[in-house]
Coordinates of N, CA, C and O and ligand atoms in Angstrom, one line a residue:
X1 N -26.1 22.2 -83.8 CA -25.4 21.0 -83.1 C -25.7 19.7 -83.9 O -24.8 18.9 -83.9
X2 N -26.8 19.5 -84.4 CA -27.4 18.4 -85.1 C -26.2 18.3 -86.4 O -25.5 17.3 -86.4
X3 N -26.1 18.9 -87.1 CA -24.8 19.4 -87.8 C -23.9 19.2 -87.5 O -23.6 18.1 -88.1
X4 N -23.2 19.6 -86.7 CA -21.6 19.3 -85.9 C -22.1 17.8 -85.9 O -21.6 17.1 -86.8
X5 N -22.6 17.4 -85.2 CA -23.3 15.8 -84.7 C -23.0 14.8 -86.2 O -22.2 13.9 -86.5
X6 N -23.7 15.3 -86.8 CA -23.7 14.8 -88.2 C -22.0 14.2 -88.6 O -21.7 13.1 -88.9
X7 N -21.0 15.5 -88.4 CA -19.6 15.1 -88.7 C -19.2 14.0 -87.9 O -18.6 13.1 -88.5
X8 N -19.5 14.0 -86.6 CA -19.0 12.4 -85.6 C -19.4 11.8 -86.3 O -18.6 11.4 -87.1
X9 N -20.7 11.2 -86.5 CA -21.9 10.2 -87.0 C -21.4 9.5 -87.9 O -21.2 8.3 -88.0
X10 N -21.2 10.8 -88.9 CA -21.1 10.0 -90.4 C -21.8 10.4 -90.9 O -21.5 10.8 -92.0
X11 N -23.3 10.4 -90.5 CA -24.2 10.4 -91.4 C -25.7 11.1 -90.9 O -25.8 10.8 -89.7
X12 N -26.4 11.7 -91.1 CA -27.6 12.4 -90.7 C -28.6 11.1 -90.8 O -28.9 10.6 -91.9
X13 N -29.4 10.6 -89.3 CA -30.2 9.8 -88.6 C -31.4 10.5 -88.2 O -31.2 11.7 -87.9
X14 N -32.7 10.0 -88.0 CA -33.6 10.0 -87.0 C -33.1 9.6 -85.5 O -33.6 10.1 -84.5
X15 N -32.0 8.4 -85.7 CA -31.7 8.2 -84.3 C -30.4 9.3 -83.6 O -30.2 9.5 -82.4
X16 N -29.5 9.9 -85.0 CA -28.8 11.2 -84.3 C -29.7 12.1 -83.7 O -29.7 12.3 -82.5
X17 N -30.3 12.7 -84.5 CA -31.8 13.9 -83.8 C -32.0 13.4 -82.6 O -31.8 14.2 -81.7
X18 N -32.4 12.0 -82.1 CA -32.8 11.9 -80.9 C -31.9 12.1 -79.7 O -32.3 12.5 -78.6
X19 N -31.0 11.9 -79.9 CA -29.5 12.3 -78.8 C -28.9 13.2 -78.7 O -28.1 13.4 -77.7
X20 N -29.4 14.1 -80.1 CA -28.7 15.3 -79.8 C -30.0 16.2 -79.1 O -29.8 16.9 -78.1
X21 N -31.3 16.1 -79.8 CA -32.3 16.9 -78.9 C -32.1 16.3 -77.4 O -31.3 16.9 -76.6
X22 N -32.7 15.3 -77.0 CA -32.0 14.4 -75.6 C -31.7 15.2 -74.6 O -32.3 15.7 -73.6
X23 N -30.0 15.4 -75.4 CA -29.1 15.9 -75.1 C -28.9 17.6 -74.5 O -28.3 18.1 -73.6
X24 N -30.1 18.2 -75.8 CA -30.1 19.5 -75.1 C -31.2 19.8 -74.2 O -31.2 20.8 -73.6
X25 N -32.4 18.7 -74.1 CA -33.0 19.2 -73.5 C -32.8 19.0 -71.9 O -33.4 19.6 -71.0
X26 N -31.9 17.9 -71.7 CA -31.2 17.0 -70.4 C -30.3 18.5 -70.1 O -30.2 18.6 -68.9
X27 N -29.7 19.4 -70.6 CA -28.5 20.0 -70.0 C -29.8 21.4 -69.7 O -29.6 22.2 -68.8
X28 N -31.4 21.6 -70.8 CA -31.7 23.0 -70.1 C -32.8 22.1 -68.4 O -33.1 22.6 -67.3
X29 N -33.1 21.1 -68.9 CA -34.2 20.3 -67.8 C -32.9 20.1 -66.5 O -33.1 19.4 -65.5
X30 N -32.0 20.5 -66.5 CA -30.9 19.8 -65.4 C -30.5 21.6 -65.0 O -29.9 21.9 -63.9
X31 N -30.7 22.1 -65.5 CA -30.1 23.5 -65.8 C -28.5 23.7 -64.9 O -28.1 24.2 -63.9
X32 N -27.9 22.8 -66.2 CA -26.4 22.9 -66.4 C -25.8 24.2 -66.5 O -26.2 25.1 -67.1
X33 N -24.5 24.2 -65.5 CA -23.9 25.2 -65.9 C -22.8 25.3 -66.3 O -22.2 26.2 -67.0
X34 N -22.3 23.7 -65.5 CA -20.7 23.4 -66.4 C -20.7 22.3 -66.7 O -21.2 21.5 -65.9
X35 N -20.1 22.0 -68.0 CA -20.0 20.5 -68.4 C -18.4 20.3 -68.6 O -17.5 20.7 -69.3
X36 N -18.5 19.0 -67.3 CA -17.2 18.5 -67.4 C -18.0 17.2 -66.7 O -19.2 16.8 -66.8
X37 N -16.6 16.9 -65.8 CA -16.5 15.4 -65.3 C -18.2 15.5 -64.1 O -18.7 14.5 -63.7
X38 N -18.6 16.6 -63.7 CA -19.8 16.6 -62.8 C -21.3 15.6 -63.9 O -22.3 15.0 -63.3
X39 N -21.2 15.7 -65.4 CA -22.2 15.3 -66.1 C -22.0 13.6 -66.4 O -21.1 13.1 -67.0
X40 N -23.2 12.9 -65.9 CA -23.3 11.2 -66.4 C -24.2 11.1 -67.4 O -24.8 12.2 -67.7
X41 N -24.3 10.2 -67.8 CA -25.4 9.9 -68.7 C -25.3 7.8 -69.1 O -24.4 7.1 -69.5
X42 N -26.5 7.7 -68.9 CA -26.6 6.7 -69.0 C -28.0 6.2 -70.1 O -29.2 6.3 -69.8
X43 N -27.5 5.7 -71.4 CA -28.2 5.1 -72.3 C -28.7 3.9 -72.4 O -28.0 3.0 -72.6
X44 N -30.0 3.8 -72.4 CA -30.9 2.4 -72.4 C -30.5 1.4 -73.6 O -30.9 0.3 -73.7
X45 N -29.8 1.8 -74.3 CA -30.0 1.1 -75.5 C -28.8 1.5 -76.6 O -28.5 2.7 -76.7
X46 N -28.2 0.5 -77.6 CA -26.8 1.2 -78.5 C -27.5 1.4 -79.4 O -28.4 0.7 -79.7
X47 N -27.1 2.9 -80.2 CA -28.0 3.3 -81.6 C -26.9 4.6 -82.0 O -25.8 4.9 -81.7
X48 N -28.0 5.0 -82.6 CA -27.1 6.4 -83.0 C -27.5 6.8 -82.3 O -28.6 6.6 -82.8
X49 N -27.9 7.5 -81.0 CA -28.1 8.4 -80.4 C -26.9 8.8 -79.6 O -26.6 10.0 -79.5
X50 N -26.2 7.6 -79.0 CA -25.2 8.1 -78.2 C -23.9 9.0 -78.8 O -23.1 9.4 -78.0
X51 N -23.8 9.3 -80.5 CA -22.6 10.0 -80.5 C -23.7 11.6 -80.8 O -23.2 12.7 -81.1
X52 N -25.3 11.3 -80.6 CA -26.2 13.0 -80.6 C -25.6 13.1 -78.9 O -24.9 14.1 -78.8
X53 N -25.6 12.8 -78.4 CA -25.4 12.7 -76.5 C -23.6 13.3 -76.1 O -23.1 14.3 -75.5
X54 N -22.7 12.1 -77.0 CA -21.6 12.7 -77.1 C -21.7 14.5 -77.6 O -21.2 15.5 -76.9
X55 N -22.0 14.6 -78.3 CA -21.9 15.9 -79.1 C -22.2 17.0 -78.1 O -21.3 17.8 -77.7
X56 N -23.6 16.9 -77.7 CA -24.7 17.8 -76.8 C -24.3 17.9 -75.4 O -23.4 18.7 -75.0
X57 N -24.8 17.0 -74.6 CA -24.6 16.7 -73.5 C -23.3 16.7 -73.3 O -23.1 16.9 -72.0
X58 N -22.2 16.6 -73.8 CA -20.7 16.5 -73.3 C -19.9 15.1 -72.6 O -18.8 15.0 -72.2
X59 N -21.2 14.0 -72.8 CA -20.4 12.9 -72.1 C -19.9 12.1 -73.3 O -20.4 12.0 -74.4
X60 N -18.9 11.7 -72.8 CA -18.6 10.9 -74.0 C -17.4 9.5 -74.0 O -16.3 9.6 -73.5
X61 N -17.8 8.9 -74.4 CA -16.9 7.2 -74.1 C -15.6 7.2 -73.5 O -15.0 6.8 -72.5
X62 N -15.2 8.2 -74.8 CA -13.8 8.5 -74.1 C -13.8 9.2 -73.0 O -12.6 9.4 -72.7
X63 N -14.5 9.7 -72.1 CA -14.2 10.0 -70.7 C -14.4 8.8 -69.6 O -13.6 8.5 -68.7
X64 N -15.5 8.2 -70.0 CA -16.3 7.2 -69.5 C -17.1 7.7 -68.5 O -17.3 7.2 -67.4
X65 N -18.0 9.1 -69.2 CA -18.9 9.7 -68.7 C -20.3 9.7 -69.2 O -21.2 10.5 -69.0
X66 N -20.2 8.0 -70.3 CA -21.6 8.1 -71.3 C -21.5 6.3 -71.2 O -20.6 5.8 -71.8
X67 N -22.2 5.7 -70.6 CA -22.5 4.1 -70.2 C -23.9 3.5 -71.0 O -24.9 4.1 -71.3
X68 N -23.8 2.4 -71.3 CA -24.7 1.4 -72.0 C -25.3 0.8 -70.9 O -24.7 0.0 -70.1
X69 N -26.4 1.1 -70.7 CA -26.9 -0.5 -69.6 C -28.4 -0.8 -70.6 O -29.3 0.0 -70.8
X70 N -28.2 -2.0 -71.2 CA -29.0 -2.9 -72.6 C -30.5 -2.7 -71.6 O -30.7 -3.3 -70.5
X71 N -31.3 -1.9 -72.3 CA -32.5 -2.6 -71.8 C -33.4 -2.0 -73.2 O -34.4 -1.3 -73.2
X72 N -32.8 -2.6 -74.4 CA -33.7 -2.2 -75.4 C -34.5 -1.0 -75.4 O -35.2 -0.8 -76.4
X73 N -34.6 -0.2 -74.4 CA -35.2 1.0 -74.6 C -35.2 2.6 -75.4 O -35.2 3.0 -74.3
X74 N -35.2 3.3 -75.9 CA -35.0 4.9 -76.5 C -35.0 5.4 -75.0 O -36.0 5.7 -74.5
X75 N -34.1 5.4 -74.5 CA -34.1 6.1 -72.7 C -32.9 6.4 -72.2 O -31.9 5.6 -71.9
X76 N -32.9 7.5 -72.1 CA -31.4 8.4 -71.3 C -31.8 8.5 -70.2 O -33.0 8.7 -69.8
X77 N -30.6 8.3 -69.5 CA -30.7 8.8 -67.9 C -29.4 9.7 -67.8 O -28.3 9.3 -68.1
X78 N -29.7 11.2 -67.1 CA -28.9 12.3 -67.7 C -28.1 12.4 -66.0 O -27.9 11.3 -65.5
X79 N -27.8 13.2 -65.5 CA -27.4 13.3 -64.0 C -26.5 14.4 -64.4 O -25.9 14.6 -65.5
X80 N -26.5 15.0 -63.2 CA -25.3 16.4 -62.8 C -24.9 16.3 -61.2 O -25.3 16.7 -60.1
X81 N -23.9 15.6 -61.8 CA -23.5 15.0 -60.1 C -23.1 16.5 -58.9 O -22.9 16.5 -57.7
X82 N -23.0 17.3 -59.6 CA -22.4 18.7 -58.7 C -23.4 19.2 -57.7 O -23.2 19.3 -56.5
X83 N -24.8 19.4 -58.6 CA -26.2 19.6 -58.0 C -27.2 18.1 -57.5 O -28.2 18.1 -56.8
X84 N -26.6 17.1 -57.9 CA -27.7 16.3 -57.4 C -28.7 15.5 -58.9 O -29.1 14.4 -59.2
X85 N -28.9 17.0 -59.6 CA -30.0 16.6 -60.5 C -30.2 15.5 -61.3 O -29.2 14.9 -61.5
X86 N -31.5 15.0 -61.8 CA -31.2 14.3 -62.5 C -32.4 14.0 -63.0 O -33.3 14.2 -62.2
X87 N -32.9 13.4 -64.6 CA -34.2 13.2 -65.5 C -33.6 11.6 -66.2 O -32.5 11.0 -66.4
X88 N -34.9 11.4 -66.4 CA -34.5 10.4 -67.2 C -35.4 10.6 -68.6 O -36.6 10.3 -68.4
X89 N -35.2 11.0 -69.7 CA -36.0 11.4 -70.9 C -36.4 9.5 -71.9 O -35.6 8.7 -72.4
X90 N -37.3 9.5 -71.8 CA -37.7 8.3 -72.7 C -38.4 8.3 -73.9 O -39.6 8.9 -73.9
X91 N -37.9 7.8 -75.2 CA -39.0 8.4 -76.3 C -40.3 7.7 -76.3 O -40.3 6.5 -76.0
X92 N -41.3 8.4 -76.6 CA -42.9 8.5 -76.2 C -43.1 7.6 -77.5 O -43.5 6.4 -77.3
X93 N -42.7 7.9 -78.9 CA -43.3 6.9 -79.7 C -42.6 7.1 -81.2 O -42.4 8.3 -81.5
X94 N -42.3 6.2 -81.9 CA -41.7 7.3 -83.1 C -42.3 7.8 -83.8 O -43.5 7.5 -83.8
X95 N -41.9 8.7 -84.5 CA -43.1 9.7 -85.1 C -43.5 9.2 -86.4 O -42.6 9.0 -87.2
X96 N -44.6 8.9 -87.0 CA -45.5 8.7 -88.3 C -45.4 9.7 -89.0 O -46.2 10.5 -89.3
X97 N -44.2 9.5 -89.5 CA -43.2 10.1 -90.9 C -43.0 9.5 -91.9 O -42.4 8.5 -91.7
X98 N -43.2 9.7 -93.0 CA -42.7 8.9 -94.2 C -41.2 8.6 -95.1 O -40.6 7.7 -95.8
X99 N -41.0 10.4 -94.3 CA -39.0 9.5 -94.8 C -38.1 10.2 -94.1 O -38.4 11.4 -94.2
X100 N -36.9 9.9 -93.2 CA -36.8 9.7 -92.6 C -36.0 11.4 -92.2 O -35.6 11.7 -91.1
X101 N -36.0 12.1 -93.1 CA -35.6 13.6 -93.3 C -36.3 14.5 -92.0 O -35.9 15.0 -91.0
X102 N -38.3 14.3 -92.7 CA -38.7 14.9 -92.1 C -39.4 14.1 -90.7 O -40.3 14.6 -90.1
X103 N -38.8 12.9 -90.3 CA -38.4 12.3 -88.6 C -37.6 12.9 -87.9 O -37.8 13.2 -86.7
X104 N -36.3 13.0 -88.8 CA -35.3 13.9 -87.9 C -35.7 15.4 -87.4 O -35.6 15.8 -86.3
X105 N -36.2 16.1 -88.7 CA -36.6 17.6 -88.1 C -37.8 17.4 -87.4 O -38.1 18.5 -86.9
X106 N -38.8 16.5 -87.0 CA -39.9 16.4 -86.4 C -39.4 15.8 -84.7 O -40.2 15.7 -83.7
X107 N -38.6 15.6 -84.7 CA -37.8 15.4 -83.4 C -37.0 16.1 -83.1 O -36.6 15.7 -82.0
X108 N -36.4 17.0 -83.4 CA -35.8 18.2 -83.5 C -36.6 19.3 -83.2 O -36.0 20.2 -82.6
X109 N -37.5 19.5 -83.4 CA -38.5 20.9 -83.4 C -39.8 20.7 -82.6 O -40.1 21.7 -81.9
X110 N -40.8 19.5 -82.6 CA -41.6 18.9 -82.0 C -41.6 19.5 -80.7 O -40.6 19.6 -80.0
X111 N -43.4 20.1 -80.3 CA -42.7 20.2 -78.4 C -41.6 19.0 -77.8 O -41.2 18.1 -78.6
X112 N -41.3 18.9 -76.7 CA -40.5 18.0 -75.7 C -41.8 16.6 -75.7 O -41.5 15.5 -76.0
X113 N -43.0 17.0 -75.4 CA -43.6 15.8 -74.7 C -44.4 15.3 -75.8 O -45.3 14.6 -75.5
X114 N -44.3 15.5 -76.9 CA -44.6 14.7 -77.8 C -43.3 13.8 -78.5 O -43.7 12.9 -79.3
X115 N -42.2 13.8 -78.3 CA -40.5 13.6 -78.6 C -40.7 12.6 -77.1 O -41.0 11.4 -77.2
X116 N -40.5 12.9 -76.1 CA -39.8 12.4 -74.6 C -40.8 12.4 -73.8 O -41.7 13.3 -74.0
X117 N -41.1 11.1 -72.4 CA -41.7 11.4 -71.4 C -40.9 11.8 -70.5 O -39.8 11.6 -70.8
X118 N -41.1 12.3 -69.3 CA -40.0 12.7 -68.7 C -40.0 11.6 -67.1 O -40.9 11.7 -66.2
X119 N -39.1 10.9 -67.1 CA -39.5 9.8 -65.4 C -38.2 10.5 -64.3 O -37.4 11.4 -64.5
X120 N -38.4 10.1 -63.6 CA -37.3 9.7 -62.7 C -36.3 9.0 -63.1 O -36.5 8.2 -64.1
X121 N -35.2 9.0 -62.8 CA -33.7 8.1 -63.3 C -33.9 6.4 -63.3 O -34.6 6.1 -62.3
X122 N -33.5 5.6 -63.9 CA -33.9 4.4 -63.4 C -32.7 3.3 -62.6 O -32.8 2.2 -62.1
X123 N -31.2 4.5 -62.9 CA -30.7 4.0 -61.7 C -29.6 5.1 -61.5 O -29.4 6.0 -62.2
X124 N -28.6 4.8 -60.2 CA -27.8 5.7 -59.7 C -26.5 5.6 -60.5 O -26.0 4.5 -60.8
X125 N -25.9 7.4 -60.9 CA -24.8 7.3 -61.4 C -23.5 7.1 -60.5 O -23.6 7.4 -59.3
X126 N -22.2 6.4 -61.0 CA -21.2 6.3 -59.7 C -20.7 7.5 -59.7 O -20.7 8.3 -60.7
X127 N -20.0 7.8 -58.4 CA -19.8 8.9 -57.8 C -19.4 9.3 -58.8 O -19.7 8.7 -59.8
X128 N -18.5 10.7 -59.0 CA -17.6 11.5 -59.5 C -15.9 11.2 -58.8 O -15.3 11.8 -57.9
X129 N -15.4 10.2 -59.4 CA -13.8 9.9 -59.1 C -12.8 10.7 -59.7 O -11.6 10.5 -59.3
X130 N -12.9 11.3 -60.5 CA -12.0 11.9 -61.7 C -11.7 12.9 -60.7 O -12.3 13.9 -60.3
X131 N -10.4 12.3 -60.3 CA -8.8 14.0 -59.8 C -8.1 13.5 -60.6 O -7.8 12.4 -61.0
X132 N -7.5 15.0 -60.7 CA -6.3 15.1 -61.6 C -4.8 15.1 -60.6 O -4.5 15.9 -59.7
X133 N -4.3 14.0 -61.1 CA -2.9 13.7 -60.1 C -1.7 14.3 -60.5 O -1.5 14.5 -61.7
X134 N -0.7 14.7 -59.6 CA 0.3 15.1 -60.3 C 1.0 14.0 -60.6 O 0.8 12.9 -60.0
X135 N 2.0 14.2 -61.8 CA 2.8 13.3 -62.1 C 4.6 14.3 -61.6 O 5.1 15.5 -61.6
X136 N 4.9 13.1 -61.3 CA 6.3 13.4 -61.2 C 7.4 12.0 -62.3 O 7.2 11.0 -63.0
X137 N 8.9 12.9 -61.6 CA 9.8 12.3 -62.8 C 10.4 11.2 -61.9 O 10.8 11.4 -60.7
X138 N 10.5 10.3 -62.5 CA 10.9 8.8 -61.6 C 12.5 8.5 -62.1 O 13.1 8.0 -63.0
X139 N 12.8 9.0 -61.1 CA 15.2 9.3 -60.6 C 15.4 8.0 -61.8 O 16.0 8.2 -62.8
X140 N 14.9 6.7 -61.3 CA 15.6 5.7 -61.8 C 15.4 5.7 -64.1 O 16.2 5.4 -64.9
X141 N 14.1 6.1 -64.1 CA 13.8 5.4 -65.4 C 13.4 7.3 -66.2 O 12.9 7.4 -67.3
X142 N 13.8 8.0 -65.5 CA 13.9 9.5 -65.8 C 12.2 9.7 -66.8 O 12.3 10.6 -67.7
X143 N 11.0 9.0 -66.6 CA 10.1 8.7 -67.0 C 9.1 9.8 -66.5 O 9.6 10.2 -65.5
X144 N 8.0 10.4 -66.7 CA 7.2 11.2 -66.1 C 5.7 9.7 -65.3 O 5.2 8.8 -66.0
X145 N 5.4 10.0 -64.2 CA 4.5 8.9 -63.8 C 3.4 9.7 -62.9 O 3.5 10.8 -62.3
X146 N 2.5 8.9 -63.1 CA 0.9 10.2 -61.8 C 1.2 9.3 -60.6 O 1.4 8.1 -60.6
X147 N 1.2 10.1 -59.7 CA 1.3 9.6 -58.4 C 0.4 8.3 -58.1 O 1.2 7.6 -57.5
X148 N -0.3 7.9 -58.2 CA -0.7 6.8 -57.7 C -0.1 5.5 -58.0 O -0.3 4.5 -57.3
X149 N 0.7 5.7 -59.0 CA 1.3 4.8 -59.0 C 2.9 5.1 -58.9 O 3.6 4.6 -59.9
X150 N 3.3 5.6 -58.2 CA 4.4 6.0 -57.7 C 4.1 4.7 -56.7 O 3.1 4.1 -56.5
X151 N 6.0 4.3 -56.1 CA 6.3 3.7 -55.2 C 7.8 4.7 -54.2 O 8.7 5.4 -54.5
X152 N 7.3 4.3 -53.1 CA 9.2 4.4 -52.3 C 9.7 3.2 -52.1 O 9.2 2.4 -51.4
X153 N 10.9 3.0 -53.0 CA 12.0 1.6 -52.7 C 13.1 2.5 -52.2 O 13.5 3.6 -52.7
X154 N 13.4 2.0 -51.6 CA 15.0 2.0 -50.5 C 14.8 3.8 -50.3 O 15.9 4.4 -50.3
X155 N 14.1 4.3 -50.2 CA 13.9 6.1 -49.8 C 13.9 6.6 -51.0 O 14.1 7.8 -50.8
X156 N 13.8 6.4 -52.1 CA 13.4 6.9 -53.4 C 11.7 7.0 -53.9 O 10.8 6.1 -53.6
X157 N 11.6 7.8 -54.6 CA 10.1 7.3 -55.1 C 10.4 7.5 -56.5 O 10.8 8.5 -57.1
X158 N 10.0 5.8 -57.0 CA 9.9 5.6 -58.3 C 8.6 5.2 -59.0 O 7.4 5.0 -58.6
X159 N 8.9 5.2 -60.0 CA 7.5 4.3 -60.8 C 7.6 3.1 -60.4 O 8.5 2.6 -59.8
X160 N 6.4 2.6 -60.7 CA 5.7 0.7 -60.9 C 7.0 -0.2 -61.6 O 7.8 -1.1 -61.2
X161 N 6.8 0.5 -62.6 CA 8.2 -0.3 -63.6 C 9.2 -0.8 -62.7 O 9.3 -1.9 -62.3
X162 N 10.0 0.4 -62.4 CA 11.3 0.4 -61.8 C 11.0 0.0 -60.2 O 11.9 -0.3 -59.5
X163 N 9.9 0.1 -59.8 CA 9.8 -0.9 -58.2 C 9.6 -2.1 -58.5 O 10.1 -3.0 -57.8
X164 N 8.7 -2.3 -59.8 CA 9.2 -3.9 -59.6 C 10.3 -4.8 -59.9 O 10.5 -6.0 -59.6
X165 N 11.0 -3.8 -61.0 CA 12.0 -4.7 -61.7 C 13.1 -4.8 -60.3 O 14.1 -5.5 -60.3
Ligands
ZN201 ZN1 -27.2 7.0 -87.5
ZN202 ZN1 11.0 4.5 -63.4

């Protein structure tokens, strides 16, 4: 995975290792069984970790299932909204390495609690909103649209567009 990770990245980090281990140890400490829209994750801090987290864990920007809240920290806060679960993994210290190769594999392989402490969450993930809506074809602009934004003008149901124009 550290590998696969590497191709998003760009480039092989100490701070990728940290998000992709994170990452797996948040989905066996959560003991995940499906990863979709049920998994949050919230990162203390912007670095490379978040595209090890994208990779591993499965959240990722483009869902808007992987969040920044700045508190300068190395700290994930992981959640599985289906079960409830949830850890917050924090790194313990960086490791006294000399180049930065063998940092990555020493966070990578390292027990967990010498890598991560493990706390409580430090805040609540928002619900789980993600349904999949149907879309239908809108008479006036022959357009495909998802129902919520559907309107009925004069006993038709159209798109936004075409109700407002
Ligand atoms: Zn990096
Ligand atoms: Zn229309």
């Amino acid at each position: 995975m550290y590998l696969k990770a590497g191709e998003l990245h760009g480039h092989y980090c100490p701070g990728l290792a940290i998000g992709v281990r994170a990452g797996a140890e948040a989905l066996r400490i959560l003991e995940v069984e499906k990863k979709g829209f049920n998994l949050y994750c919230i990162a203390e801090n912007r670095a490379c970790y978040q595209d090890g987290i994208q990779m591993v864990f499965g959240t990722t920007l483009g869902d808007g299932n992987l969040e920044l809240r700045q508190r300068g920290k190395t700290a994930f806060n992981f959640y599985d909204r289906d079960t409830g679960k949830s850890v917050r993994l924090v790194m313990s210290d960086w490791p006294k390495k000399s180049d930065r190769k063998e940092m990555a594999e020493f966070i990578l392989s390292a027990p967990l609690e010498q890598v991560f402490a493990q706390t409580p969450v430090h805040f609540d993930a928002p619900p789980n909103t993600f349904t999949r809506h149907e879309s239908r074809k809108c008479p006036r602009c022959g357009e495909f649209c998802s129902e919520p934004f559907l309107r009925v003008v004069d006993g038709e149901i159209v798109c936004l567009d075409c109700a407002e124009s």
